[in-house]
Short mmCIF file of C-alpha atoms in Angstrom, two decimals:
data_model
loop_
_atom_site.label_atom_id
_atom_site.label_comp_id
_atom_site.label_asym_id
_atom_site.label_seq_id
_atom_site.Cartn_x
_atom_site.Cartn_y
_atom_site.Cartn_z
CA MET A 1 263.59 -5.42 91.45
CA ARG A 2 261.39 -3.79 88.85
CA GLU A 3 263.35 -0.60 89.43
CA ALA A 4 266.68 -2.33 88.88
CA TYR A 5 265.34 -3.78 85.72
CA GLN A 6 264.32 -0.37 84.36
CA SER A 7 267.74 0.91 85.28
CA ASP A 8 269.34 -1.98 83.34
CA LEU A 9 267.29 -1.07 80.30
CA ARG A 10 268.35 2.52 80.63
CA HIS A 11 271.99 1.47 80.83
CA ILE A 12 271.68 -0.33 77.56
CA VAL A 13 270.47 2.91 75.93
CA ASP A 14 273.37 4.80 77.58
CA ASP A 15 275.80 2.21 76.24
CA LEU A 16 274.47 2.70 72.72
CA VAL A 17 274.99 6.47 73.04
CA ASP A 18 278.52 5.88 74.36
CA MET A 19 279.27 3.65 71.41
CA ALA A 20 278.00 6.30 69.03
CA ASP A 21 280.37 8.79 70.73
CA LEU A 22 283.35 6.46 70.27
CA VAL A 23 282.41 5.92 66.58
CA GLY A 24 282.05 9.67 66.05
CA ARG A 25 285.55 10.23 67.35
CA ALA A 26 286.88 7.40 65.18
CA LEU A 27 285.25 8.98 62.17
CA GLU A 28 286.68 12.38 62.83
CA GLY A 29 290.15 10.92 63.42
CA ALA A 30 290.02 8.70 60.37
CA THR A 31 289.04 11.51 58.06
CA ARG A 32 291.61 13.87 59.50
CA SER A 33 294.35 11.21 59.19
CA LEU A 34 293.29 10.73 55.58
CA LEU A 35 293.12 14.39 54.51
CA GLU A 36 296.12 15.56 56.52
CA GLY A 37 298.26 12.45 55.98
CA ASP A 38 298.65 12.02 59.69
CA LEU A 39 300.05 8.50 60.03
CA GLY A 40 300.09 8.48 63.82
CA LEU A 41 296.45 9.46 63.97
CA ALA A 42 295.55 6.71 61.45
CA GLU A 43 297.37 4.17 63.63
CA ARG A 44 295.49 5.34 66.69
CA VAL A 45 292.09 5.03 64.96
CA ILE A 46 292.98 1.50 63.80
CA ALA A 47 294.16 0.54 67.28
CA ALA A 48 291.02 1.93 68.92
CA ASP A 49 288.58 -0.10 66.82
CA PRO A 50 288.77 -3.25 69.03
CA HIS A 51 287.55 -1.14 71.92
CA ILE A 52 284.35 -0.37 70.00
CA ASP A 53 284.05 -4.08 69.29
CA GLU A 54 284.33 -4.83 73.00
CA ARG A 55 281.64 -2.38 73.86
CA GLN A 56 279.35 -4.25 71.49
CA VAL A 57 280.19 -7.59 73.06
CA GLU A 58 279.43 -6.20 76.48
CA LEU A 59 276.19 -4.52 75.43
CA ASP A 60 274.96 -7.69 73.70
CA ALA A 61 275.85 -9.83 76.67
CA LYS A 62 273.82 -7.52 78.91
CA ALA A 63 270.90 -7.65 76.51
CA VAL A 64 270.96 -11.43 76.34
CA GLU A 65 271.20 -11.65 80.13
CA LEU A 66 268.17 -9.38 80.55
CA LEU A 67 266.27 -11.49 77.99
CA ALA A 68 267.12 -14.59 80.05
CA ARG A 69 266.52 -13.13 83.53
CA GLN A 70 263.51 -10.86 82.94
CA ALA A 71 261.73 -12.57 80.06
CA PRO A 72 260.56 -9.16 78.81
CA VAL A 73 257.58 -8.80 76.54
CA ALA A 74 256.12 -5.99 74.43
CA THR A 75 258.05 -2.71 74.41
CA ASP A 76 260.89 -3.92 76.60
CA LEU A 77 261.47 -7.00 74.44
CA ARG A 78 261.45 -4.82 71.33
CA LEU A 79 263.88 -2.42 72.89
CA LEU A 80 266.37 -5.16 73.62
CA VAL A 81 266.12 -6.68 70.17
CA ALA A 82 266.49 -3.25 68.64
CA ALA A 83 269.43 -2.47 70.88
CA MET A 84 271.26 -5.57 69.70
CA ARG A 85 270.73 -4.54 66.09
CA MET A 86 271.82 -0.97 66.78
CA SER A 87 274.96 -2.17 68.48
CA SER A 88 275.74 -4.19 65.31
CA SER A 89 275.33 -1.10 63.17
CA LEU A 90 277.52 0.98 65.47
CA GLU A 91 280.21 -1.73 65.55
CA ARG A 92 280.17 -1.90 61.73
CA MET A 93 280.39 1.88 61.53
CA GLY A 94 283.51 1.63 63.65
CA ASP A 95 284.96 -0.93 61.23
CA LEU A 96 284.29 1.42 58.32
CA CYS A 97 286.12 4.28 60.11
CA ALA A 98 289.05 1.90 60.65
CA HIS A 99 288.88 1.08 56.96
CA VAL A 100 289.26 4.75 56.10
CA ALA A 101 292.30 4.99 58.43
CA LEU A 102 293.75 1.88 56.75
CA VAL A 103 293.58 3.54 53.38
CA ALA A 104 295.23 6.63 54.92
CA ARG A 105 297.98 4.43 56.34
CA ARG A 106 298.55 2.48 53.12
CA THR A 107 298.80 5.62 50.98
CA HIS A 108 301.01 7.59 53.38
CA PRO A 109 303.01 9.79 52.79
CA SER A 110 300.98 10.60 49.75
CA THR A 111 297.25 11.05 50.17
CA ALA A 112 294.56 8.83 48.68
CA VAL A 113 292.38 11.86 47.98
CA PRO A 114 293.46 14.16 45.11
CA GLU A 115 293.31 17.87 45.85
CA GLN A 116 290.11 18.43 43.86
CA HIS A 117 288.17 15.92 45.99
CA GLN A 118 289.38 16.86 49.45
CA GLU A 119 286.53 19.19 50.17
CA GLN A 120 283.94 16.68 48.99
CA ILE A 121 285.42 13.97 51.20
CA ALA A 122 285.59 16.32 54.17
CA ARG A 123 281.94 17.20 53.58
CA MET A 124 280.95 13.50 53.31
CA SER A 125 282.64 12.89 56.65
CA SER A 126 281.13 15.84 58.42
CA LEU A 127 277.66 14.88 57.18
CA ALA A 128 278.22 11.32 58.36
CA GLY A 129 279.40 12.68 61.77
CA ALA A 130 276.35 14.97 62.01
CA ALA A 131 274.01 12.09 61.10
CA LEU A 132 275.62 9.92 63.74
CA ALA A 133 275.40 12.59 66.45
CA GLU A 134 271.71 13.19 65.57
CA ALA A 135 271.06 9.45 65.61
CA ALA A 136 272.60 9.25 69.06
CA GLN A 137 270.26 12.00 70.27
CA VAL A 138 267.30 10.17 68.77
CA ILE A 139 268.41 7.01 70.64
CA ALA A 140 269.00 8.86 73.93
CA GLU A 141 265.69 10.72 73.96
CA ARG A 142 263.58 8.35 71.93
CA ASP A 143 262.42 11.45 70.12
CA LEU A 144 262.12 11.37 66.39
CA ALA A 145 262.37 15.11 65.84
CA LEU A 146 265.83 14.72 64.31
CA ALA A 147 265.04 11.62 62.29
CA ALA A 148 264.27 13.58 59.09
CA GLN A 149 267.54 15.44 59.40
CA VAL A 150 269.49 12.15 59.48
CA GLU A 151 267.76 11.00 56.33
CA LYS A 152 268.55 14.38 54.75
CA ASP A 153 272.24 14.13 55.68
CA ASP A 154 272.34 10.62 54.24
CA ASP A 155 270.80 11.82 50.98
CA GLU A 156 273.47 14.44 50.70
CA ILE A 157 276.17 11.85 51.36
CA ASP A 158 274.73 9.72 48.57
CA GLU A 159 274.71 12.74 46.25
CA LEU A 160 278.34 13.40 46.99
CA MET A 161 279.22 9.80 46.32
CA LEU A 162 277.53 10.03 42.91
CA GLU A 163 279.18 13.36 42.20
CA ILE A 164 282.64 12.01 42.94
CA ALA A 165 282.06 8.78 41.02
CA ARG A 166 280.88 10.80 38.04
CA GLU A 167 283.81 13.20 38.20
CA ILE A 168 286.29 10.30 38.39
CA SER A 169 284.61 8.47 35.50
CA ARG A 170 284.75 11.53 33.23
CA GLY A 171 287.99 12.95 34.53
CA GLU A 172 291.62 12.57 33.61
CA GLY A 173 294.91 12.46 35.44
CA TYR A 174 293.95 9.84 38.05
CA SER A 175 296.12 6.78 38.50
CA ASN A 176 294.17 3.52 38.56
CA ARG A 177 295.23 3.13 42.14
CA GLN A 178 293.78 6.47 43.07
CA VAL A 179 290.53 5.46 41.45
CA VAL A 180 290.46 2.17 43.40
CA ASP A 181 291.13 3.99 46.69
CA LEU A 182 288.62 6.80 46.10
CA THR A 183 285.97 4.30 45.13
CA LEU A 184 286.53 2.35 48.34
CA LEU A 185 286.53 5.56 50.40
CA ILE A 186 283.25 6.96 49.03
CA ARG A 187 281.69 3.57 49.55
CA PHE A 188 282.85 3.49 53.18
CA TYR A 189 281.35 6.93 53.93
CA GLU A 190 278.20 6.07 52.13
CA ARG A 191 277.76 2.91 54.23
CA ILE A 192 278.37 4.93 57.44
CA GLY A 193 275.53 7.18 56.36
CA ASP A 194 273.27 4.17 55.70
CA HIS A 195 273.92 2.84 59.17
CA ALA A 196 273.04 6.15 60.76
CA VAL A 197 269.69 6.02 58.95
CA SER A 198 269.21 2.43 60.09
CA LEU A 199 269.77 3.52 63.74
CA VAL A 200 267.03 6.15 63.65
CA ARG A 201 264.62 3.90 61.80
CA ARG A 202 264.97 1.29 64.49
CA VAL A 203 264.10 3.90 67.11
CA GLY A 204 261.20 4.86 64.84
CA PHE A 205 259.90 1.28 64.97
CA LEU A 206 260.17 1.31 68.75
CA VAL A 207 258.38 4.66 69.16
CA THR A 208 255.60 4.08 66.70
CA GLY A 209 255.11 0.47 67.73
CA ASP A 210 255.31 -0.61 64.12
CA SER A 211 255.70 -4.37 64.02
CA LEU A 212 258.29 -4.10 61.30
CA ASP A 213 261.51 -3.93 63.27
CA THR A 214 263.59 -5.19 60.45
CA LEU A 215 264.97 -2.70 58.10
CA HIS A 216 266.03 -2.81 54.48
CA GLU A 217 268.18 -0.18 52.97
CA SER A 218 267.34 0.83 49.47
CA VAL A 219 269.63 -0.88 47.01
CA ASP A 220 272.47 1.59 46.73
CA VAL A 221 274.75 1.22 43.75
CA PRO A 222 275.61 4.53 42.18
CA GLU A 223 273.73 5.08 38.91
CA PHE A 224 276.29 7.56 37.62
CA MET B 1 253.24 -27.61 73.99
CA ARG B 2 256.90 -28.28 74.52
CA GLU B 3 256.85 -30.26 71.31
CA ALA B 4 255.25 -27.40 69.37
CA TYR B 5 257.95 -25.13 70.75
CA GLN B 6 260.76 -27.40 69.57
CA SER B 7 259.13 -27.57 66.19
CA ASP B 8 258.95 -23.75 66.10
CA LEU B 9 262.67 -23.60 66.77
CA ARG B 10 263.31 -26.15 64.10
CA HIS B 11 261.31 -24.06 61.65
CA ILE B 12 263.51 -21.10 62.31
CA VAL B 13 266.50 -23.10 61.33
CA ASP B 14 264.71 -24.32 58.23
CA ASP B 15 263.85 -20.72 57.31
CA LEU B 16 267.55 -19.74 57.57
CA VAL B 17 268.47 -22.60 55.21
CA ASP B 18 265.68 -21.48 52.78
CA MET B 19 266.98 -17.95 52.88
CA ALA B 20 270.50 -19.21 52.11
CA ASP B 21 269.09 -21.08 49.14
CA LEU B 22 267.38 -17.93 47.82
CA VAL B 23 270.62 -15.92 48.27
CA GLY B 24 272.63 -18.70 46.47
CA ARG B 25 270.31 -18.41 43.51
CA ALA B 26 270.50 -14.62 43.49
CA LEU B 27 274.30 -14.85 43.55
CA GLU B 28 274.46 -17.21 40.64
CA GLY B 29 272.00 -15.15 38.59
CA ALA B 30 273.72 -11.89 39.41
CA THR B 31 277.12 -13.18 38.32
CA ARG B 32 275.74 -14.74 35.18
CA SER B 33 273.94 -11.54 34.26
CA LEU B 34 277.20 -9.66 34.83
CA LEU B 35 279.47 -11.94 32.85
CA GLU B 36 277.07 -12.76 30.05
CA GLY B 37 275.53 -9.29 29.83
CA ASP B 38 272.06 -10.79 30.36
CA LEU B 39 269.88 -7.75 31.12
CA GLY B 40 266.68 -9.75 31.68
CA LEU B 41 268.45 -11.91 34.26
CA ALA B 42 269.87 -8.86 36.00
CA GLU B 43 266.35 -7.40 36.24
CA ARG B 44 264.99 -10.63 37.70
CA VAL B 45 267.71 -10.73 40.39
CA ILE B 46 267.01 -7.15 41.32
CA ALA B 47 263.25 -7.76 41.41
CA ALA B 48 263.65 -10.85 43.60
CA ASP B 49 265.61 -9.16 46.38
CA PRO B 50 262.49 -7.88 48.22
CA HIS B 51 261.40 -11.52 48.63
CA ILE B 52 264.58 -12.27 50.54
CA ASP B 53 263.92 -9.15 52.64
CA GLU B 54 260.43 -10.40 53.40
CA ARG B 55 261.75 -13.75 54.52
CA GLN B 56 263.94 -11.94 57.01
CA VAL B 57 261.06 -9.92 58.34
CA GLU B 58 258.99 -13.13 58.79
CA LEU B 59 261.86 -15.01 60.40
CA ASP B 60 262.61 -12.21 62.85
CA ALA B 61 258.91 -11.83 63.69
CA LYS B 62 258.79 -15.53 64.55
CA ALA B 63 261.90 -15.25 66.64
CA VAL B 64 260.58 -12.25 68.60
CA GLU B 65 257.25 -14.01 69.13
CA LEU B 66 259.00 -17.07 70.51
CA LEU B 67 261.08 -14.84 72.81
CA ALA B 68 257.87 -13.26 74.12
CA ARG B 69 255.80 -16.42 74.36
CA GLN B 70 258.34 -18.99 75.60
CA ALA B 71 260.82 -16.84 77.47
CA PRO B 72 263.62 -19.23 76.45
CA VAL B 73 266.87 -19.44 78.36
CA ALA B 74 270.28 -21.02 77.73
CA THR B 75 270.71 -22.72 74.38
CA ASP B 76 267.29 -21.85 73.01
CA LEU B 77 267.73 -18.19 73.80
CA ARG B 78 271.12 -18.22 72.18
CA LEU B 79 269.77 -19.95 69.14
CA LEU B 80 267.07 -17.30 68.65
CA VAL B 81 269.51 -14.42 69.11
CA ALA B 82 271.93 -16.08 66.71
CA ALA B 83 269.14 -16.76 64.20
CA MET B 84 268.19 -13.08 64.11
CA ARG B 85 271.84 -12.21 63.44
CA MET B 86 272.18 -14.83 60.74
CA SER B 87 269.00 -13.57 59.06
CA SER B 88 270.56 -10.12 58.95
CA SER B 89 273.70 -11.49 57.31
CA LEU B 90 271.63 -13.44 54.73
CA GLU B 91 269.47 -10.42 53.99
CA ARG B 92 272.63 -8.33 53.50
CA MET B 93 274.14 -11.00 51.21
CA GLY B 94 271.00 -10.70 49.16
CA ASP B 95 271.45 -6.94 48.85
CA LEU B 96 275.02 -7.44 47.70
CA CYS B 97 273.86 -9.84 45.01
CA ALA B 98 271.33 -7.25 43.87
CA HIS B 99 274.19 -4.72 43.84
CA VAL B 100 276.14 -6.96 41.43
CA ALA B 101 273.02 -7.19 39.18
CA LEU B 102 272.65 -3.38 39.32
CA VAL B 103 276.20 -2.97 38.04
CA ALA B 104 275.38 -5.47 35.29
CA ARG B 105 272.27 -3.48 34.35
CA ARG B 106 273.96 -0.11 34.41
CA THR B 107 276.82 -1.23 32.16
CA HIS B 108 274.65 -3.21 29.71
CA PRO B 109 275.19 -3.85 26.75
CA SER B 110 278.89 -3.57 27.56
CA THR B 111 280.18 -5.53 30.48
CA ALA B 112 281.65 -4.06 33.64
CA VAL B 113 284.27 -6.86 33.68
CA PRO B 114 287.05 -6.66 31.18
CA GLU B 115 287.96 -9.96 29.40
CA GLN B 116 291.14 -10.51 31.45
CA HIS B 117 289.21 -10.48 34.76
CA GLN B 118 286.18 -12.54 33.77
CA GLU B 119 287.66 -15.80 35.06
CA GLN B 120 288.68 -14.23 38.36
CA ILE B 121 285.25 -12.79 38.97
CA ALA B 122 283.60 -16.08 38.02
CA ARG B 123 285.90 -17.78 40.55
CA MET B 124 285.11 -15.23 43.31
CA SER B 125 281.42 -15.86 42.74
CA SER B 126 281.68 -19.64 42.73
CA LEU B 127 283.82 -19.57 45.89
CA ALA B 128 281.18 -17.31 47.53
CA GLY B 129 278.44 -19.65 46.43
CA ALA B 130 280.32 -22.68 47.76
CA ALA B 131 280.91 -20.90 51.07
CA LEU B 132 277.24 -20.05 51.34
CA ALA B 133 276.12 -23.58 50.59
CA GLU B 134 278.58 -24.98 53.16
CA ALA B 135 277.38 -22.39 55.69
CA ALA B 136 273.78 -23.49 55.06
CA GLN B 137 274.80 -27.09 55.74
CA VAL B 138 276.53 -26.03 58.96
CA ILE B 139 273.35 -24.27 60.02
CA ALA B 140 271.08 -27.12 59.08
CA GLU B 141 273.09 -29.80 60.81
CA ARG B 142 274.72 -27.76 63.53
CA ASP B 143 277.82 -29.61 62.52
CA LEU B 144 281.06 -27.62 62.23
CA ALA B 145 282.83 -30.13 59.92
CA LEU B 146 282.54 -27.72 56.99
CA ALA B 147 283.40 -24.56 58.94
CA ALA B 148 287.07 -24.67 58.08
CA GLN B 149 286.20 -24.97 54.41
CA VAL B 150 284.13 -21.81 54.55
CA GLU B 151 287.04 -19.91 56.06
CA LYS B 152 289.29 -21.35 53.32
CA ASP B 153 286.94 -20.24 50.55
CA ASP B 154 286.74 -16.77 52.09
CA ASP B 155 290.54 -16.55 52.24
CA GLU B 156 290.63 -17.40 48.55
CA ILE B 157 288.05 -14.76 47.78
CA ASP B 158 290.19 -12.20 49.68
CA GLU B 159 293.25 -13.30 47.68
CA LEU B 160 291.42 -12.83 44.43
CA MET B 161 290.25 -9.39 45.56
CA LEU B 162 293.85 -8.38 46.23
CA GLU B 163 295.06 -9.91 42.96
CA ILE B 164 292.47 -7.98 40.92
CA ALA B 165 293.16 -4.74 42.80
CA ARG B 166 296.86 -5.13 42.23
CA GLU B 167 296.43 -5.95 38.53
CA ILE B 168 294.14 -2.91 38.02
CA SER B 169 296.57 -0.61 39.91
CA ARG B 170 299.53 -1.66 37.84
CA GLY B 171 297.69 -2.25 34.60
CA GLU B 172 296.79 -0.08 31.62
CA GLY B 173 293.96 0.30 29.21
CA TYR B 174 291.20 0.52 31.83
CA SER B 175 288.80 3.44 31.72
CA ASN B 176 288.26 5.19 35.07
CA ARG B 177 284.71 3.99 35.01
CA GLN B 178 285.78 0.37 34.59
CA VAL B 179 288.06 0.76 37.58
CA VAL B 180 285.22 2.20 39.74
CA ASP B 181 282.92 -0.66 38.75
CA LEU B 182 285.49 -3.37 39.19
CA THR B 183 286.42 -2.02 42.61
CA LEU B 184 282.82 -2.01 43.67
CA LEU B 185 282.29 -5.58 42.33
CA ILE B 186 285.28 -7.12 44.09
CA ARG B 187 284.22 -5.42 47.30
CA PHE B 188 280.66 -6.84 46.97
CA TYR B 189 281.95 -10.40 46.49
CA GLU B 190 284.43 -9.99 49.30
CA ARG B 191 281.63 -8.89 51.65
CA ILE B 192 279.46 -11.90 50.66
CA GLY B 193 282.37 -14.13 51.64
CA ASP B 194 282.74 -12.30 54.96
CA HIS B 195 279.11 -12.85 55.74
CA ALA B 196 279.37 -16.61 54.96
CA VAL B 197 282.15 -16.78 57.51
CA SER B 198 280.09 -14.84 59.98
CA LEU B 199 277.23 -17.40 59.56
CA VAL B 200 279.37 -20.37 60.44
CA ARG B 201 281.11 -18.62 63.34
CA ARG B 202 277.70 -17.94 64.85
CA VAL B 203 276.85 -21.61 64.63
CA GLY B 204 280.27 -22.27 66.16
CA PHE B 205 279.36 -20.10 69.18
CA LEU B 206 276.13 -22.04 69.56
CA VAL B 207 277.75 -25.44 69.35
CA THR B 208 280.70 -24.73 71.56
CA GLY B 209 278.68 -22.71 74.05
CA ASP B 210 281.21 -19.94 73.84
CA SER B 211 279.75 -16.88 75.48
CA LEU B 212 281.07 -14.65 72.71
CA ASP B 213 278.18 -14.65 70.30
CA THR B 214 279.19 -11.37 68.77
CA LEU B 215 281.52 -11.49 65.87
CA HIS B 216 284.02 -9.07 64.46
CA GLU B 217 285.41 -9.45 61.02
CA SER B 218 288.98 -8.71 60.57
CA VAL B 219 289.54 -5.24 59.18
CA ASP B 220 289.57 -5.91 55.51
CA VAL B 221 290.96 -3.18 53.32
CA PRO B 222 293.17 -4.55 50.58
CA GLU B 223 296.83 -3.94 51.27
CA PHE B 224 297.85 -4.16 47.66
#
């Protein structure tokens, strides 16, 4: 009985890692569809998002069932509460990937990202993907060794957001529509980075036993 | 004992309603600071956001404590889980209000909102405020009578977002920086509306006993 319960808890952690994997693939596909103008790929990313949503519904249902059946306390209770929050972050990250793909679809066959920003957007995406993969490892192993790296990746994402916002603001030759789209895109990537940070901080609260298992992101409007 | 427990549950609902009230005031202040160029007011809204964050920490701590101490099942368990999710939404709405105030502060003494969009932004904000107040009433009374109104307000917010995005895209005389700021602002208001909808849907799940207490917003990138 006790053993089955521990195995249920372990499954919840596995489910979070699986969700992170799905989101990572969505992110990669979304950015590729955006930069390469691949409409079919954009469609697939958009169509796959409900599967990530379903995974969250399932994970949360399991967590609530364990709360009801096992009445956990202390660490186990905190793990379940944290897992429900992490599943929300992952689900939201999936939405943001779908948002990127929606911009790719809307602007096809032209691209939303002007030539001079393609490398920056590719870098924002690869940093976000790295942060997510690191966060998944932190979740899987409950080991905070990689936590600092996730924060560093997120800082670099924020820097790139500011850099792009600054270049747009001072630059010429953009259509208004390009500016709207680019602004939305850099905001989406920035939010994905924020959520990756939020994931590792929640594991941090679990590991350190800090009572503060609620997390507040720094207020994040570009001061460009 | 049982009575104290019921009173604890009731307090959690009261705390949610208080948080909604704080967020409503932040929203009103943020929009006024933006449209009237009131720097002092913007500063106060930004400075007040950590208080909303603290309310969430306290509320969640109470909920976790009740989970540990009372091992609730059925409706009470669902209420506590929903309350933690609603507190997250409210906290995030507070952040978004602070984001609006940050844009107001950054652009002061000029305004981020060109004359021709002032009325639209004022309307987006007042709809968001109405949706939030209605959501608070739904939470307080666990009565879904106002739920449809919240969805309607949110639809109108989305319409205004599209209208502004379309006007910017086709319009002339905007600086790139104005376009960046306006894009961020309409996105912030739109997200506040989404969260109001999320609040009432969670109450809906509680009232109807629907097992689906996880919520997915429709993918919401403007198709302008």
